[in-house]
Tab-separated table of C-alpha atoms and ligand atoms in Angstrom:
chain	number	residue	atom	x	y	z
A	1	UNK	CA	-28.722	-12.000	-0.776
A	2	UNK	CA	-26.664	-10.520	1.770
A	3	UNK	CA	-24.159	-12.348	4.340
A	4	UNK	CA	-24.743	-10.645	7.351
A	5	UNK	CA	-21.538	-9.320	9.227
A	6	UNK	CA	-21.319	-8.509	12.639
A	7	UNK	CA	-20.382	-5.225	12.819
A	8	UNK	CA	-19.912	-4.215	16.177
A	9	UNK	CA	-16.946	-7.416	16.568
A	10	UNK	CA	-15.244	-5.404	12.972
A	11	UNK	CA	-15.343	-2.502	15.057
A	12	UNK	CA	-13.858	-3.892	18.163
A	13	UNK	CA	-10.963	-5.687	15.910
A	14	UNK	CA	-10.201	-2.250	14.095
A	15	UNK	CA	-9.963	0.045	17.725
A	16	UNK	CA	-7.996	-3.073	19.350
A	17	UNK	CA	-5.539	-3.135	16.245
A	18	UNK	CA	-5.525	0.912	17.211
A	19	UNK	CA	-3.863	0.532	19.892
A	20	UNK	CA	-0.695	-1.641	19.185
A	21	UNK	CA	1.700	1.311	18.201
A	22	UNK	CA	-1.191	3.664	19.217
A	23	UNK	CA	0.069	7.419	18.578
A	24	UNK	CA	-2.609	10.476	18.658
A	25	UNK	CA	-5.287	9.340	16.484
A	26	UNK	CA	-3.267	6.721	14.394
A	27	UNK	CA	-0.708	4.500	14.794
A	28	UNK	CA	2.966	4.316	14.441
A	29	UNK	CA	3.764	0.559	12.909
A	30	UNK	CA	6.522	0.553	10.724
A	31	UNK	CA	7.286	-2.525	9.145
A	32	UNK	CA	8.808	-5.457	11.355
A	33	UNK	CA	9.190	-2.949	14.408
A	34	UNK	CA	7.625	-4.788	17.732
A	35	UNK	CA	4.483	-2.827	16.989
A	36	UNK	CA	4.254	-4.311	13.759
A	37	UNK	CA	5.169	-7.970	15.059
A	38	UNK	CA	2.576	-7.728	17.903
A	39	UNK	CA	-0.157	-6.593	15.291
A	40	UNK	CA	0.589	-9.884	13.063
A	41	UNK	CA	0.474	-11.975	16.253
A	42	UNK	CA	-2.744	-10.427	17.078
A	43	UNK	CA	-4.422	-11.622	13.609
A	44	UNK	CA	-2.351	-14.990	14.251
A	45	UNK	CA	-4.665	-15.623	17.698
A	46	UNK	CA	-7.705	-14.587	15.767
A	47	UNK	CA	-6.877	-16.619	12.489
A	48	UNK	CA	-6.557	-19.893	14.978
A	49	UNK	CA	-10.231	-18.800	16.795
A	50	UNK	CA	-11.579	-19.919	13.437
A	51	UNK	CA	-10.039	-23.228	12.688
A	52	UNK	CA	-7.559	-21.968	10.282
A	53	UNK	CA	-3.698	-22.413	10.258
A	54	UNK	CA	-1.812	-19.041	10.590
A	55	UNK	CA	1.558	-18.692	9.877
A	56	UNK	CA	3.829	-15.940	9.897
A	57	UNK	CA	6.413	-16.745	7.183
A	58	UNK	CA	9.897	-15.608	6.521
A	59	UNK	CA	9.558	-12.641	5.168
A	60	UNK	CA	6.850	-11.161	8.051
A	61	UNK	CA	3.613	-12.154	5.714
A	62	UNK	CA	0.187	-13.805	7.703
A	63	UNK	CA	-1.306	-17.022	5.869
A	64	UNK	CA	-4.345	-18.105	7.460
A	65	UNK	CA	-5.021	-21.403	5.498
A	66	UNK	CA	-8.363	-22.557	5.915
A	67	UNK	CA	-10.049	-26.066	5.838
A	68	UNK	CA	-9.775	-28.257	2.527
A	69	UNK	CA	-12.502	-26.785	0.407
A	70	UNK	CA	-12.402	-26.721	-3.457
A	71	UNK	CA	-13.350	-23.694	-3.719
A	72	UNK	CA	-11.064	-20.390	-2.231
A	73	UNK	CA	-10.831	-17.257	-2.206
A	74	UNK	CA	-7.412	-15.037	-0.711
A	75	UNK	CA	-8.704	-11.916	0.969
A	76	UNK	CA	-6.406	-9.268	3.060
A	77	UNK	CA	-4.171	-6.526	3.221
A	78	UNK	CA	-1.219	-4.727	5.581
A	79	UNK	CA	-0.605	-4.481	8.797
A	80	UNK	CA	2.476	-1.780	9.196
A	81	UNK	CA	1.433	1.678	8.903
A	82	UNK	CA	3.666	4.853	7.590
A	83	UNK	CA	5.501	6.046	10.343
A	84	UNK	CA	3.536	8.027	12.529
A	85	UNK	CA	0.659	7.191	10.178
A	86	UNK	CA	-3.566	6.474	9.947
A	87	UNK	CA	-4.873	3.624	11.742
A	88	UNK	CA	-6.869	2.225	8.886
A	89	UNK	CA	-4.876	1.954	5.757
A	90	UNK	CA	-3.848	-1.759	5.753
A	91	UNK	CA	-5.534	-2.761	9.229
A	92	UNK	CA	-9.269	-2.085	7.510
A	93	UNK	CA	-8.710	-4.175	4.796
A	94	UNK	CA	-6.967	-7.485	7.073
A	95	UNK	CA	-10.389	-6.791	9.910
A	96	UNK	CA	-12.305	-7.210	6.626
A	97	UNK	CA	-10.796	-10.346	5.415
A	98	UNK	CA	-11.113	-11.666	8.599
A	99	UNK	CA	-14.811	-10.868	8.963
A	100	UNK	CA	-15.999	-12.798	5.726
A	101	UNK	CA	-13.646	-15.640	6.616
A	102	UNK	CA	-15.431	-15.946	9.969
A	103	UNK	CA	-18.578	-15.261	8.227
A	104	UNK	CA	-18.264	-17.815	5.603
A	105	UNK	CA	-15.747	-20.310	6.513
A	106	UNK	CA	-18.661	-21.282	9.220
A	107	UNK	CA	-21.231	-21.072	6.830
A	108	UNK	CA	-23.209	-24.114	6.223
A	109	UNK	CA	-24.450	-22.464	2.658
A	110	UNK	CA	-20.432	-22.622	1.541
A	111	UNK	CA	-19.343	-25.990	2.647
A	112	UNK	CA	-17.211	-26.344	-0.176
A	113	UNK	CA	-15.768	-23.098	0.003
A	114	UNK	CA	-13.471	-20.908	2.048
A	115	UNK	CA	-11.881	-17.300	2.394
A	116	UNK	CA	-8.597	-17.188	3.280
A	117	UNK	CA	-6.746	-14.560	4.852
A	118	UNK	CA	-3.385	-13.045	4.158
A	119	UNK	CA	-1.413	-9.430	5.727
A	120	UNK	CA	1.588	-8.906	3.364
A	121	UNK	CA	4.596	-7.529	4.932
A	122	UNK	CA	6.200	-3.996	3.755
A	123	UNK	CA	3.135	-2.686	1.566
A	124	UNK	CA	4.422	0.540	3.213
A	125	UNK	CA	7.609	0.075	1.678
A	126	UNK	CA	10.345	0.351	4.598
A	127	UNK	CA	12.676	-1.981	3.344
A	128	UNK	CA	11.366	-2.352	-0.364
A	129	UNK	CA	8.875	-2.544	-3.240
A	130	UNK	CA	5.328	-4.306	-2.151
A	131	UNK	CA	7.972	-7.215	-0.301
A	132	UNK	CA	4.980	-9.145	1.000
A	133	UNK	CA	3.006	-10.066	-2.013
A	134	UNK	CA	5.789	-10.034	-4.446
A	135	UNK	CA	8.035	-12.724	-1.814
A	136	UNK	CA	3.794	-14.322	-1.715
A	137	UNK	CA	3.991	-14.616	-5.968
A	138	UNK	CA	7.781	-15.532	-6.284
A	139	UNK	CA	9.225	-12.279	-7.121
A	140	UNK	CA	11.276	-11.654	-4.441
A	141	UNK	CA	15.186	-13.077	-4.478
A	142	UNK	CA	17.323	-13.873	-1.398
A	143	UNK	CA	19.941	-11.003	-2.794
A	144	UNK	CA	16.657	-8.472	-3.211
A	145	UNK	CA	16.105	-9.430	0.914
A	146	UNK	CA	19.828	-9.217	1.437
A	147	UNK	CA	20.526	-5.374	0.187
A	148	UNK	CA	16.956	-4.310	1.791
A	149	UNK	CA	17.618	-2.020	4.034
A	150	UNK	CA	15.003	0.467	6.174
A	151	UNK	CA	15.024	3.640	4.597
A	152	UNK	CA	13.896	5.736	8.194
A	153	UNK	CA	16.859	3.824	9.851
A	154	UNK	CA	19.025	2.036	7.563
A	155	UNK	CA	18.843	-0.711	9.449
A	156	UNK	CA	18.728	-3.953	7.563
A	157	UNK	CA	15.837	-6.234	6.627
A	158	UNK	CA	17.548	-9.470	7.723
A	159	UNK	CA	18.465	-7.794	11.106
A	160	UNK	CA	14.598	-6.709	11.553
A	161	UNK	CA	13.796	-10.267	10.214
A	162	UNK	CA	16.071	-11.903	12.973
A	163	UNK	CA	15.079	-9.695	15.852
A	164	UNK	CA	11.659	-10.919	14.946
A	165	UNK	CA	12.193	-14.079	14.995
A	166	UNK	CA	11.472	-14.819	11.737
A	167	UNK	CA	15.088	-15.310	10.023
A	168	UNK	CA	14.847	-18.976	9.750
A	169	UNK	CA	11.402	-19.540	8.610
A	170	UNK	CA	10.530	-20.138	4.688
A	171	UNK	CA	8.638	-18.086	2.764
A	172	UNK	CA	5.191	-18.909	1.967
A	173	UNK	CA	4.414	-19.332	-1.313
A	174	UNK	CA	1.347	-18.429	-3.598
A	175	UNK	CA	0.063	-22.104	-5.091
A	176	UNK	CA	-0.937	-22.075	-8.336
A	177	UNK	CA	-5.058	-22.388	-8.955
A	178	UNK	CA	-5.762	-22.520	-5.377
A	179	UNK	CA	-7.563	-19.637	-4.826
A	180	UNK	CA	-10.382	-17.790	-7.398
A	181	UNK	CA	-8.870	-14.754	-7.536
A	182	UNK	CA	-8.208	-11.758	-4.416
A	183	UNK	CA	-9.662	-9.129	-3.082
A	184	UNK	CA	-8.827	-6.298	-0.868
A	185	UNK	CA	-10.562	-3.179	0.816
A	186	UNK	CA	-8.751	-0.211	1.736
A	187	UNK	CA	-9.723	3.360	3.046
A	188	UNK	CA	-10.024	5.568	-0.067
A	189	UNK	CA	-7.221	7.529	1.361
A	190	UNK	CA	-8.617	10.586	-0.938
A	191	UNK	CA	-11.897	12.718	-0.916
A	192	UNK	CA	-13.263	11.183	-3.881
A	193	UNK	CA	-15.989	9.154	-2.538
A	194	UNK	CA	-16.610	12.214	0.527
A	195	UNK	CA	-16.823	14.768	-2.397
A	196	UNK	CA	-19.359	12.775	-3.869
A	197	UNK	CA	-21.296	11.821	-0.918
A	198	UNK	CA	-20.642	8.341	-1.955
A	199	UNK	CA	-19.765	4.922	0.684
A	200	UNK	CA	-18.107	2.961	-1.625
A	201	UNK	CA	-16.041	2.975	-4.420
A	202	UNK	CA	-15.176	-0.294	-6.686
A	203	UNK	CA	-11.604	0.080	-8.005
A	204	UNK	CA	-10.836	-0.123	-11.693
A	205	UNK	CA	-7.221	0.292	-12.588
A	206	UNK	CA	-4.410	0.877	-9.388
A	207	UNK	CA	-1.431	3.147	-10.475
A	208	UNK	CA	1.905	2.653	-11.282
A	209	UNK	CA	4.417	4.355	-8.094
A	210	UNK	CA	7.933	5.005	-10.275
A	211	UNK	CA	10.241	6.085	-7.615
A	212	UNK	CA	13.272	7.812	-8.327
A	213	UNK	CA	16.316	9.645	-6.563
A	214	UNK	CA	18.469	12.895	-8.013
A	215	UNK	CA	21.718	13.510	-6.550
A	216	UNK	CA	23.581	16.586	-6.654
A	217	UNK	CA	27.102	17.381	-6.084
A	218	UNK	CA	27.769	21.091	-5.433
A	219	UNK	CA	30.692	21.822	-2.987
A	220	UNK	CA	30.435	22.592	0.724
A	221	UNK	CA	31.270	25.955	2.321
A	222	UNK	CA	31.497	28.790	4.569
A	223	UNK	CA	27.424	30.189	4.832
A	224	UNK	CA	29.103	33.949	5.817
A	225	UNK	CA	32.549	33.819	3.470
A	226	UNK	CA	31.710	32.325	0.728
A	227	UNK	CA	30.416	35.254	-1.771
A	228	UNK	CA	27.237	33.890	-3.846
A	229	UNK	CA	28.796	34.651	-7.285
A	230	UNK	CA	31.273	31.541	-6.616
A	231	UNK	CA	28.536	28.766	-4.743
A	232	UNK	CA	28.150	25.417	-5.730
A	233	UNK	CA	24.900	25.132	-3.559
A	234	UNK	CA	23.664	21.870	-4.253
A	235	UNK	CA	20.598	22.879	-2.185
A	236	UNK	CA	18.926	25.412	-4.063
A	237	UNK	CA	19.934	22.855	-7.010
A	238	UNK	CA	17.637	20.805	-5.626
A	239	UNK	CA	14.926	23.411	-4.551
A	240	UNK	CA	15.245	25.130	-8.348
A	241	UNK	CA	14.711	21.559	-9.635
A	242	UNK	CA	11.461	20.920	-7.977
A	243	UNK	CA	10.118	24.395	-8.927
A	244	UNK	CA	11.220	23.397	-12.934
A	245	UNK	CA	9.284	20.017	-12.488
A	246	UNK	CA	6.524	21.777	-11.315
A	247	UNK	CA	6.648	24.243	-14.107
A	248	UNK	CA	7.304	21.773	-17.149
A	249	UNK	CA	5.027	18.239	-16.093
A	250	UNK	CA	1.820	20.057	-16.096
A	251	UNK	CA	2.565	20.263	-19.989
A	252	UNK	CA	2.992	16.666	-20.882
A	253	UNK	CA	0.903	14.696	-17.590
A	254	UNK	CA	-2.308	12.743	-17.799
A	255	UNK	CA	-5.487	14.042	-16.769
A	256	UNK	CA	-4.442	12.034	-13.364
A	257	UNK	CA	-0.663	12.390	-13.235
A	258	UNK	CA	0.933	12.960	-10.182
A	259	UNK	CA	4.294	13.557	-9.012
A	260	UNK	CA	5.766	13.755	-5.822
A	261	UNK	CA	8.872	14.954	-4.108
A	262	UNK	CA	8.851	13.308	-0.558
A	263	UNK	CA	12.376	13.979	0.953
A	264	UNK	CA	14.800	16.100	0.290
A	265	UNK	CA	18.210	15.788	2.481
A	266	UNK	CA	20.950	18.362	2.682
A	267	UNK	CA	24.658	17.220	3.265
A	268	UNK	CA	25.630	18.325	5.685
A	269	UNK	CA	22.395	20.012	7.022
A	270	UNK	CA	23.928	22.822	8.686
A	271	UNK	CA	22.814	26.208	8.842
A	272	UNK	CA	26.165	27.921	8.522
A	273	UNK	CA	27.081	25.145	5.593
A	274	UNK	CA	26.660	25.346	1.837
A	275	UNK	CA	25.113	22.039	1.032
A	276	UNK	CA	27.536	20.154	-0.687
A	277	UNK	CA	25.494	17.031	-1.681
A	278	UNK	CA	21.402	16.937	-1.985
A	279	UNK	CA	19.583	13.896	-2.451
A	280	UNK	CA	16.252	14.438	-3.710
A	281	UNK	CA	13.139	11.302	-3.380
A	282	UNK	CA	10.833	11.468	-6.331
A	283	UNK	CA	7.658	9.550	-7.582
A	284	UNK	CA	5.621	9.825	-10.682
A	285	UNK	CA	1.773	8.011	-10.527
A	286	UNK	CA	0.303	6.975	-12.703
A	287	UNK	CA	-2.766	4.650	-14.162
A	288	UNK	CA	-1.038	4.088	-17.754
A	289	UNK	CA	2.072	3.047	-18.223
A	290	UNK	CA	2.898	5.035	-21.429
A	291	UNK	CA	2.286	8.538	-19.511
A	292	UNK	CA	4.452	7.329	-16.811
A	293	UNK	CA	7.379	6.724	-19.493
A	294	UNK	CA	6.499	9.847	-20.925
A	295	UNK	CA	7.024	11.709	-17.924
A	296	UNK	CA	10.451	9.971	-16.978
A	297	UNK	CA	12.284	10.853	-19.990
A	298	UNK	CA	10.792	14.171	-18.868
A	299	UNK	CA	12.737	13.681	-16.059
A	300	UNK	CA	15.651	12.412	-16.905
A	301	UNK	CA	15.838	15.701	-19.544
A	302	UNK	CA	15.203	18.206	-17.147
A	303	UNK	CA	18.199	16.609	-14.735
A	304	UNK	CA	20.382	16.528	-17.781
A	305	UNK	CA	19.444	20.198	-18.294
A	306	UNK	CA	20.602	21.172	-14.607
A	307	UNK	CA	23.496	19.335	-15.157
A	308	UNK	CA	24.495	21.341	-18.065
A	309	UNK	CA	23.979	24.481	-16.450
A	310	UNK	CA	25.445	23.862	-13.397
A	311	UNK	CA	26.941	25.005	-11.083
A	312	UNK	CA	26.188	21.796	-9.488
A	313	UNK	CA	26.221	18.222	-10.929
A	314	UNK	CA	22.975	16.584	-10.966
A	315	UNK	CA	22.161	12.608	-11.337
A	316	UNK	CA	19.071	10.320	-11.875
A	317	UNK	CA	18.916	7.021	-11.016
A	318	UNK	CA	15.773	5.146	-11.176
A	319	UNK	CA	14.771	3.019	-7.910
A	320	UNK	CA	12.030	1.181	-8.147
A	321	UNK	CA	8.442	0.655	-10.876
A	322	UNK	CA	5.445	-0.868	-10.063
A	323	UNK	CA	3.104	-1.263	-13.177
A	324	UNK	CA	-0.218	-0.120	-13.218
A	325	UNK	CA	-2.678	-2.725	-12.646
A	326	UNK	CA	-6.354	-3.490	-13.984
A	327	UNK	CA	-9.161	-5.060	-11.878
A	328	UNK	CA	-11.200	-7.760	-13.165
A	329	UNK	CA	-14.630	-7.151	-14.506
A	330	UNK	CA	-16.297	-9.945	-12.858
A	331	UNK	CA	-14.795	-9.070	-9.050
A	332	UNK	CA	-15.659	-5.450	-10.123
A	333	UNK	CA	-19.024	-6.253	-10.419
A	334	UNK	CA	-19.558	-8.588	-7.702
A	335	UNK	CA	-18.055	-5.661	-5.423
A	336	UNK	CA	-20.305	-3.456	-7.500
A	337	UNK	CA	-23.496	-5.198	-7.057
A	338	UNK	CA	-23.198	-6.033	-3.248
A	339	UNK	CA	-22.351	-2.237	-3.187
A	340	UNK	CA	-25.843	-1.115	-4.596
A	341	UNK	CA	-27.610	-3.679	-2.447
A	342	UNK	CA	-26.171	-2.395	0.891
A	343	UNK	CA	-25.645	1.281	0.084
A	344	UNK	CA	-28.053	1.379	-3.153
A	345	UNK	CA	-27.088	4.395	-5.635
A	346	UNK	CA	-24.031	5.768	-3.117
A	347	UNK	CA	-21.510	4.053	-5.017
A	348	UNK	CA	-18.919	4.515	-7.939
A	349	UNK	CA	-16.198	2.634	-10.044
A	350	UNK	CA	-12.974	5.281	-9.645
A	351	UNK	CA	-9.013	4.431	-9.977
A	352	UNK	CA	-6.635	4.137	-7.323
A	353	UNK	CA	-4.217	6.861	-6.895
A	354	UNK	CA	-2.919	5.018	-4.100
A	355	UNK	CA	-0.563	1.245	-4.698
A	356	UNK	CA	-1.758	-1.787	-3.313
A	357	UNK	CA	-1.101	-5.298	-2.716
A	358	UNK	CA	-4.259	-5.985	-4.795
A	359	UNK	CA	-1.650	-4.665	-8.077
A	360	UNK	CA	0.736	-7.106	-7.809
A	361	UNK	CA	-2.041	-10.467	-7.293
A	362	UNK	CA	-3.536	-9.013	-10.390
A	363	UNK	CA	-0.444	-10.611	-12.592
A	364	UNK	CA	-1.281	-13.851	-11.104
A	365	UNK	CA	-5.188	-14.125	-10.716
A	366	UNK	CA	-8.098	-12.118	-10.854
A	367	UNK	CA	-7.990	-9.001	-8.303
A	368	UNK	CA	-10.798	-6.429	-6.889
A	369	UNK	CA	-10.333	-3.901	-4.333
A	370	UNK	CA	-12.833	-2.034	-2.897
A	371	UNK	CA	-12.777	1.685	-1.058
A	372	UNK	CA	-14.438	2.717	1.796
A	373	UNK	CA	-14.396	7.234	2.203
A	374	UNK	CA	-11.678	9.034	4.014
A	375	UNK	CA	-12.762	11.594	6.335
A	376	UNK	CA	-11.046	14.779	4.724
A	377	UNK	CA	-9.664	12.556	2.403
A	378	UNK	CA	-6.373	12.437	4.509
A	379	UNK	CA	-4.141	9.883	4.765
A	380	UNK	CA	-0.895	8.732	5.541
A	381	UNK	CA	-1.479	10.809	8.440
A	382	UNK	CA	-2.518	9.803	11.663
A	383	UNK	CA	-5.447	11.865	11.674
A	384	UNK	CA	-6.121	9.597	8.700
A	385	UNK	CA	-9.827	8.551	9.794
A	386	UNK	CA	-13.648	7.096	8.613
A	387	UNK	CA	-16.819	6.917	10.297
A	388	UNK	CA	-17.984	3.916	12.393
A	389	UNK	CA	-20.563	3.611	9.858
A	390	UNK	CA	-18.503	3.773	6.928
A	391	UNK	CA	-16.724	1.225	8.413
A	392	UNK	CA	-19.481	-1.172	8.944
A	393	UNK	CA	-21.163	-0.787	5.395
A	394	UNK	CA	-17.978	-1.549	4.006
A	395	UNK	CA	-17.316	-4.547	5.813
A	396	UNK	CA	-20.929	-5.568	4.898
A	397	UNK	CA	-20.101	-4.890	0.896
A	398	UNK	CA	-17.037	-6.344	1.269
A	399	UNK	CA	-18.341	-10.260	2.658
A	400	UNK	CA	-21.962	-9.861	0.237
A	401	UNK	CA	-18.986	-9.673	-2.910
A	402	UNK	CA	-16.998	-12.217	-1.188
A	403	UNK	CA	-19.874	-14.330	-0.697
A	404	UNK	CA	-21.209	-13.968	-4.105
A	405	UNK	CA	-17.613	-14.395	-6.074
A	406	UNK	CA	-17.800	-18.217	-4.071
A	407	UNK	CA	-21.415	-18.487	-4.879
A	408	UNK	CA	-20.666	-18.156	-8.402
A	409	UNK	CA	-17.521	-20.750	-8.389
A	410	UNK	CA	-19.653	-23.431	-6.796
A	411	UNK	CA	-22.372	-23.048	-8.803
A	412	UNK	CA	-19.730	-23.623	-11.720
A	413	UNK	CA	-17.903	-26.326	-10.326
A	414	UNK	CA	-21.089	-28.150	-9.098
B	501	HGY	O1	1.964	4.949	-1.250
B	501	HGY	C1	1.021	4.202	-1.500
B	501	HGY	O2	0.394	4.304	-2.531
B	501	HGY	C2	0.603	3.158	-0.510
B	501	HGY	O3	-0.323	3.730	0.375
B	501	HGY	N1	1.718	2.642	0.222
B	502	MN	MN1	-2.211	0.735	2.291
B	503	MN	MN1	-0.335	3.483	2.721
């Protein structure tokens, strides 16, 4: 049976969130910038308005620790955004968590039970890999806080941490067996579900980001004196690399591979300069992690190739992997079933092309994520958008699984 939400107050929570770091459509709230701060103070107030205990710990993550109830489950998501980014990716899946916790922590009918609600710090990746949930599960070192540093600004994580007032707070930690398992909405952030004329789609596996960065050395010169039989232009190193990637990865991807080049810097970045250096950003998704190594010795042999050939030198270093992730059967098909009540035959089970939070809880207890559509399936975008109703159905899918995952636990432990 369903848990009725109230939609209009998810709606209100989602257009107020809007408008801390409000820019055009979306919202500009990079991780641990005042925006960002003001955004995890705002879920703080609302958090308290329902008897839980927020904190914001050390390393910027929301706990909202409910009443003593044998019987928990740890809902949420982010609350930075990309820079200049959408206004829903992160903030939709927090408004959501917070709706079934208000829904259900004052529920009679779960007595015993509780959601509680948690916005993990740096999804977005600023400063670092998925900082929030891995500091929440233990996997994040002093040293790994230490050499984090912003990658729009360089400006260091423990600065950011200070300035916000968090430096000497500890880290919260995840407790072993406290909570059932997690689960997390998120916009679709592709045109999957819009494609398909579907509402909702119930994740199954969430990819693997492998982020990598190629240098190249070349040697900067005169743009007008320099005659183009002698140039080192570590540039169009760069630019010919991309276009070789592009023409050798089709070959040996996945039916889902994807690969990404999302910065490319020029030293010195000067019109009448030769580039001497090029630094080059580069991902590889995907859902398994034997096509991901597949495609990085790819990689790594194409580099070694442009090395060889020069005229430039060319590097690889590898940055940062995040393993694939599967989602578990039963919160699959508690999403799934609440999904075909509310929005009966509009729904789907699809991957996520997209990292989450939900990918690193999965190592420590069960995890389900659900998707709501994506207007033009654009994202990371700030005219990243989905419709009021969308929005609302979601929500409604999102508290009925909720709902039924603690139904099932205290029916067990009864
Ligand atoms: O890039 C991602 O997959 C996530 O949206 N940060
Ligand atoms: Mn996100
Ligand atoms: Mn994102």
């Amino acid at each position: 049976m369903t848990t009725p939400i109230d939609g209009t107050r998810v709606l209100r929570d989602l257009y107020e969130l809007r408008k801390i770091g409000e820019y055009k459509t979306g919202v500009h709230r990079p991780s641990l910038s005042n925006e960002h701060v003001m955004s995890l103070q705002w879920l703080v107030e609302r958090l308290k308005a329902i008897d839980a205990e927020p904190i914001i710990d050390g390393i910027g993550n929301v706990l909202g620790y409910g009443k003593p109830t044998t019987v928990k489950l740890l809902a949420g998501s982010h609350l930075e955004s990309q820079n200049y980014a959408g206004w829903l990716d992160g903030a939709l899946g927090v408004v959501y968590a917070l709706e079934a916790a208000r829904v259900i922590n004052c529920n009679d009918a779960f007595n015993a039970a509780a959601v509680e609600v948690g916005a993990w710090c740096d999804e977005e990746g600023h400063f670092g890999h998925l900082l929030g949930s891995r500091s929440f599960c233990g996997d994040v070192t002093e040293s790994e806080i230490d050499a984090a540093i912003n990658r729009t600004d360089s400006g260091k994580m423990r600065d950011a941490l200070a300035k916000a007032g968090l430096a000497q707070k500890k880290r919260e930690r995840l407790e072993t067996g406290r909570y059932i398992g997690y689960l997390e909405a998120h916009v679709e952030q592709g045109d999957w579900l819009e494609s398909n004329d579907l509402e909702a789609g119930v994740v199954t596996t969430i990819v693997g980001v492998w982020q990598f960065k190629v240098n190249f050395e070349g040697f900067q010169n005169h743009a007008g004196t320099t005659r183009m039989a002698i140039r080192k232009d570590a540039g169009l190193a760069a630019a010919k690399l991309c276009v070789t990637i592009d023409d050798c990865f089709p070959k040996a991807a996945g039916p889902r591979t994807v690969w990404t080049t999302g910065r490319l810097t020029l030293d010195p970045g000067a019109p009448s300069i030769i580039p001497g250096k090029a630094e080059m950003l580069f991902q590889i998704r995907d859902a398994d992690s034997r096509v991901l190594a597949r495609m990085e010795s790819l990689l790594y042999e194409l580099v070694a190739d442009a090395d060889r050939s020069g005229p430039c030198h060319a590097q690889v270093e590898s940055l940062r992997k995040s393993q694939p992730a599967k989602m578990d059967e039963r919160f699959q098909a508690a999403l799934e079933t609440a999904a075909e009540r509310i929005v009966p035959g509009k729904h789907t089970r699809m991957p996520s092309g997209a990292g989450h939070d939900a990918q690193i809880f999965a190592g420590q207890m069960p995890a389900g994520m659900l998707f709501v559509p994506s207007i033009g399936g654009i994202s990371h975008h700030w005219l990243e958008n989905t419709s009021n109703e969308d929005i609302v159905l979601g929500a409604q899918i999102f508290t009925d699984a909720a709902a039924d995952l603690l139904r099932q636990e205290l029916a067990v432990s009864s």
